[in-house]
CSV table of C-alpha atoms and ligand atoms in Angstrom, one decimal:
chain,number,residue,atom,x,y,z
A,1,MET,CA,-13.4,-1.7,-2.2
A,2,HIS,CA,-11.6,-4.1,-4.4
A,3,ILE,CA,-8.1,-4.6,-3.0
A,4,ALA,CA,-5.0,-6.4,-4.3
A,5,ILE,CA,-2.7,-7.6,-1.5
A,6,ALA,CA,0.7,-9.3,-1.5
A,7,ALA,CA,3.4,-10.2,1.0
A,8,ASP,CA,6.8,-11.8,1.1
A,9,HIS,CA,7.7,-14.5,3.7
A,10,ASN,CA,7.8,-11.9,6.5
A,11,GLY,CA,4.4,-10.6,5.8
A,12,PHE,CA,2.6,-13.8,4.9
A,13,ALA,CA,1.0,-14.5,8.3
A,14,LEU,CA,-0.2,-10.9,8.7
A,15,LYS,CA,-1.5,-10.9,5.1
A,16,SER,CA,-3.7,-14.0,5.9
A,17,ARG,CA,-5.1,-12.2,8.9
A,18,LEU,CA,-5.8,-9.0,7.0
A,19,ILE,CA,-7.5,-10.9,4.2
A,20,GLY,CA,-9.9,-12.2,6.8
A,21,TRP,CA,-10.5,-8.7,8.3
A,22,LEU,CA,-11.0,-7.2,4.8
A,23,SER,CA,-13.5,-9.8,3.8
A,24,GLU,CA,-15.4,-9.5,7.1
A,25,HIS,CA,-15.6,-5.8,6.5
A,26,GLY,CA,-17.2,-6.2,3.0
A,27,HIS,CA,-14.1,-5.7,0.8
A,28,THR,CA,-13.2,-7.9,-2.2
A,29,VAL,CA,-9.6,-9.1,-1.9
A,30,ASP,CA,-7.4,-10.3,-4.7
A,31,ASP,CA,-4.6,-12.3,-3.0
A,32,ARG,CA,-1.5,-11.9,-5.3
A,33,GLY,CA,0.8,-14.1,-3.1
A,34,SER,CA,3.0,-15.3,-1.7
A,35,HIS,CA,1.0,-18.3,-0.7
A,36,THR,CA,3.6,-19.9,1.6
A,37,GLU,CA,6.2,-18.8,4.1
A,38,GLU,CA,9.1,-19.8,1.8
A,39,ILE,CA,11.6,-17.1,1.3
A,40,ILE,CA,10.7,-15.0,-1.7
A,41,ASP,CA,11.9,-11.7,-3.2
A,42,TYR,CA,9.5,-8.9,-2.7
A,43,PRO,CA,10.0,-6.6,-5.8
A,44,PRO,CA,8.0,-8.8,-8.3
A,45,LEU,CA,5.1,-9.0,-5.7
A,46,CYS,CA,5.2,-5.2,-5.3
A,47,ALA,CA,5.2,-4.7,-9.1
A,48,ASP,CA,2.2,-7.1,-9.5
A,49,VAL,CA,0.1,-5.3,-6.9
A,50,CYS,CA,1.0,-1.9,-8.3
A,51,ARG,CA,0.2,-2.9,-11.8
A,52,GLN,CA,-3.3,-4.0,-10.7
A,53,VAL,CA,-3.7,-0.5,-9.1
A,54,ALA,CA,-2.3,1.5,-12.0
A,55,GLU,CA,-4.4,-0.4,-14.5
A,56,ARG,CA,-7.5,0.1,-12.3
A,57,ALA,CA,-8.1,-3.6,-12.1
A,58,VAL,CA,-8.5,-2.9,-8.3
A,59,ASP,CA,-9.2,0.2,-6.3
A,60,ARG,CA,-6.2,0.0,-4.0
A,61,GLY,CA,-3.2,-2.2,-3.1
A,62,ILE,CA,-1.7,-3.4,0.2
A,63,VAL,CA,1.8,-4.8,0.4
A,64,LEU,CA,3.5,-6.4,3.5
A,65,GLY,CA,7.1,-7.1,4.3
A,66,GLY,CA,9.3,-7.3,7.4
A,67,SER,CA,10.3,-3.6,7.6
A,68,GLY,CA,8.3,-2.6,4.5
A,69,LEU,CA,11.1,-0.2,3.5
A,70,GLY,CA,12.2,-2.1,0.4
A,71,GLU,CA,8.5,-2.6,-0.6
A,72,THR,CA,7.9,1.1,-0.4
A,73,ILE,CA,10.9,1.9,-2.6
A,74,ALA,CA,9.8,-0.8,-5.1
A,75,CYS,CA,6.2,0.3,-5.3
A,76,ASN,CA,7.1,4.0,-5.7
A,77,LYS,CA,9.2,3.1,-8.8
A,78,MET,CA,5.9,2.2,-10.5
A,79,ARG,CA,4.1,4.8,-12.6
A,80,GLY,CA,1.1,6.3,-11.0
A,81,ILE,CA,1.7,4.7,-7.6
A,82,ARG,CA,1.8,6.6,-4.3
A,83,ALA,CA,2.8,4.1,-1.7
A,84,GLY,CA,3.0,5.0,2.0
A,85,LEU,CA,4.7,3.0,4.7
A,86,CYS,CA,2.5,3.5,7.8
A,87,HIS,CA,3.3,2.5,11.3
A,88,ASP,CA,0.7,4.6,13.2
A,89,LEU,CA,-2.7,6.2,12.6
A,90,TRP,CA,-1.4,9.7,12.2
A,91,SER,CA,0.9,8.9,9.3
A,92,THR,CA,-1.9,6.7,7.9
A,93,GLU,CA,-4.3,9.7,7.9
A,94,ILE,CA,-1.6,11.9,6.3
A,95,SER,CA,-0.8,9.2,3.6
A,96,ARG,CA,-4.5,9.4,2.5
A,97,GLY,CA,-5.5,13.0,3.3
A,98,ASN,CA,-2.4,14.6,2.0
A,99,ASN,CA,-0.8,12.1,-0.3
A,100,ASP,CA,-3.8,10.2,-1.7
A,101,SER,CA,-1.9,7.0,-1.3
A,102,ASN,CA,-3.2,4.2,-3.5
A,103,VAL,CA,-0.9,1.5,-2.0
A,104,LEU,CA,-0.4,0.9,1.7
A,105,VAL,CA,2.8,-0.7,2.9
A,106,LEU,CA,2.9,-2.5,6.3
A,107,ALA,CA,5.8,-3.8,8.3
A,108,ALA,CA,4.9,-7.1,9.8
A,109,LYS,CA,8.0,-7.1,12.0
A,110,VAL,CA,7.0,-3.8,13.6
A,111,LEU,CA,3.2,-3.9,13.9
A,112,ALA,CA,1.0,-5.8,16.3
A,113,PRO,CA,-1.7,-7.4,14.2
A,114,GLU,CA,-4.5,-5.4,15.9
A,115,ARG,CA,-2.7,-2.2,15.1
A,116,ALA,CA,-2.3,-3.3,11.5
A,117,GLU,CA,-6.1,-3.7,11.3
A,118,GLU,CA,-6.6,-0.3,12.7
A,119,ILE,CA,-4.2,1.2,10.2
A,120,VAL,CA,-6.0,-0.6,7.3
A,121,GLU,CA,-9.4,0.7,8.6
A,122,THR,CA,-8.1,4.2,8.8
A,123,TRP,CA,-6.4,4.0,5.4
A,124,LEU,CA,-9.6,2.8,3.8
A,125,THR,CA,-11.9,5.4,5.3
A,126,THR,CA,-9.8,8.6,5.2
A,127,PRO,CA,-10.6,10.7,2.2
A,128,PHE,CA,-8.1,12.8,0.2
A,129,LYS,CA,-8.3,16.5,1.2
A,130,GLY,CA,-7.4,17.9,-2.2
A,131,GLY,CA,-6.7,21.7,-2.3
A,132,VAL,CA,-3.0,22.5,-1.9
A,133,HIS,CA,-2.3,18.7,-1.7
A,134,ALA,CA,-3.6,18.2,-5.2
A,135,ARG,CA,-1.1,20.8,-6.5
A,136,ARG,CA,1.7,19.0,-4.8
A,137,LEU,CA,0.6,15.6,-6.2
A,138,ARG,CA,0.6,17.2,-9.7
A,139,GLN,CA,4.2,18.3,-9.0
A,140,ILE,CA,5.1,14.8,-8.0
A,141,ALA,CA,3.5,13.5,-11.1
A,142,GLU,CA,5.6,15.9,-13.2
A,143,LEU,CA,8.7,14.6,-11.5
A,144,GLU,CA,7.7,11.1,-12.5
A,145,GLU,CA,7.2,12.2,-16.1
A,146,LYS,CA,10.6,13.9,-16.2
A,147,ALA,CA,12.3,10.9,-14.7
A,148,ALA,CA,10.7,8.6,-17.3
A,149,ARG,CA,12.3,10.8,-20.1
A,150,MET,CA,15.8,10.8,-18.5
B,1,LIG,O1,10.7,-5.8,4.6
B,1,LIG,C1,11.4,-6.2,3.7
B,1,LIG,C2,12.0,-5.3,2.7
B,1,LIG,O2,11.7,-4.0,3.0
B,1,LIG,C3,11.6,-7.7,3.5
B,1,LIG,O3,10.6,-8.4,4.2
B,1,LIG,C4,12.9,-8.1,4.0
B,1,LIG,O4,14.0,-7.2,3.5
B,1,LIG,C5,13.3,-9.5,3.6
B,1,LIG,O5,14.5,-9.8,4.2
B,1,LIG,P1,14.9,-11.3,4.6
B,1,LIG,O6,15.0,-12.1,3.4
B,1,LIG,O7,16.2,-11.1,5.3
B,1,LIG,O8,13.8,-11.8,5.6
């Protein structure tokens, strides 16, 4: 897959490791920054990755922060984005199987690097189940449309 990835200062080190893992596993990675451990605000990084996903310049996005909570809020403000904050394999499977998440958010201050790799692998290989979940995603998309008109 073609994946855009970004991290703030808290996620920088884990981002570097994951870029290596993704490349070793045959994925094409677009590193959108940050490129240093200097303190940086995460919302513009989230917006950039999500724009790549929404415009289909890439297949999926990955964003890393300390807790990942603010990143998840920011990403889900972007039209067409379904971002999931995943700390374990079960929620990762749900985020793909039920929610068809197109952006994965990871908490660098919570996850061991090995677990982060397992989560990424699960997230990249779990298919969307469709069915009743497709109906619910349509309902979420309708909420997004209504909110845009408010
Ligand atoms: O995870 C995050 C947001 O959800 C950020 O990494 C975190 O909020 C940055 O905070 P600080 O500047 O205090 O390191």
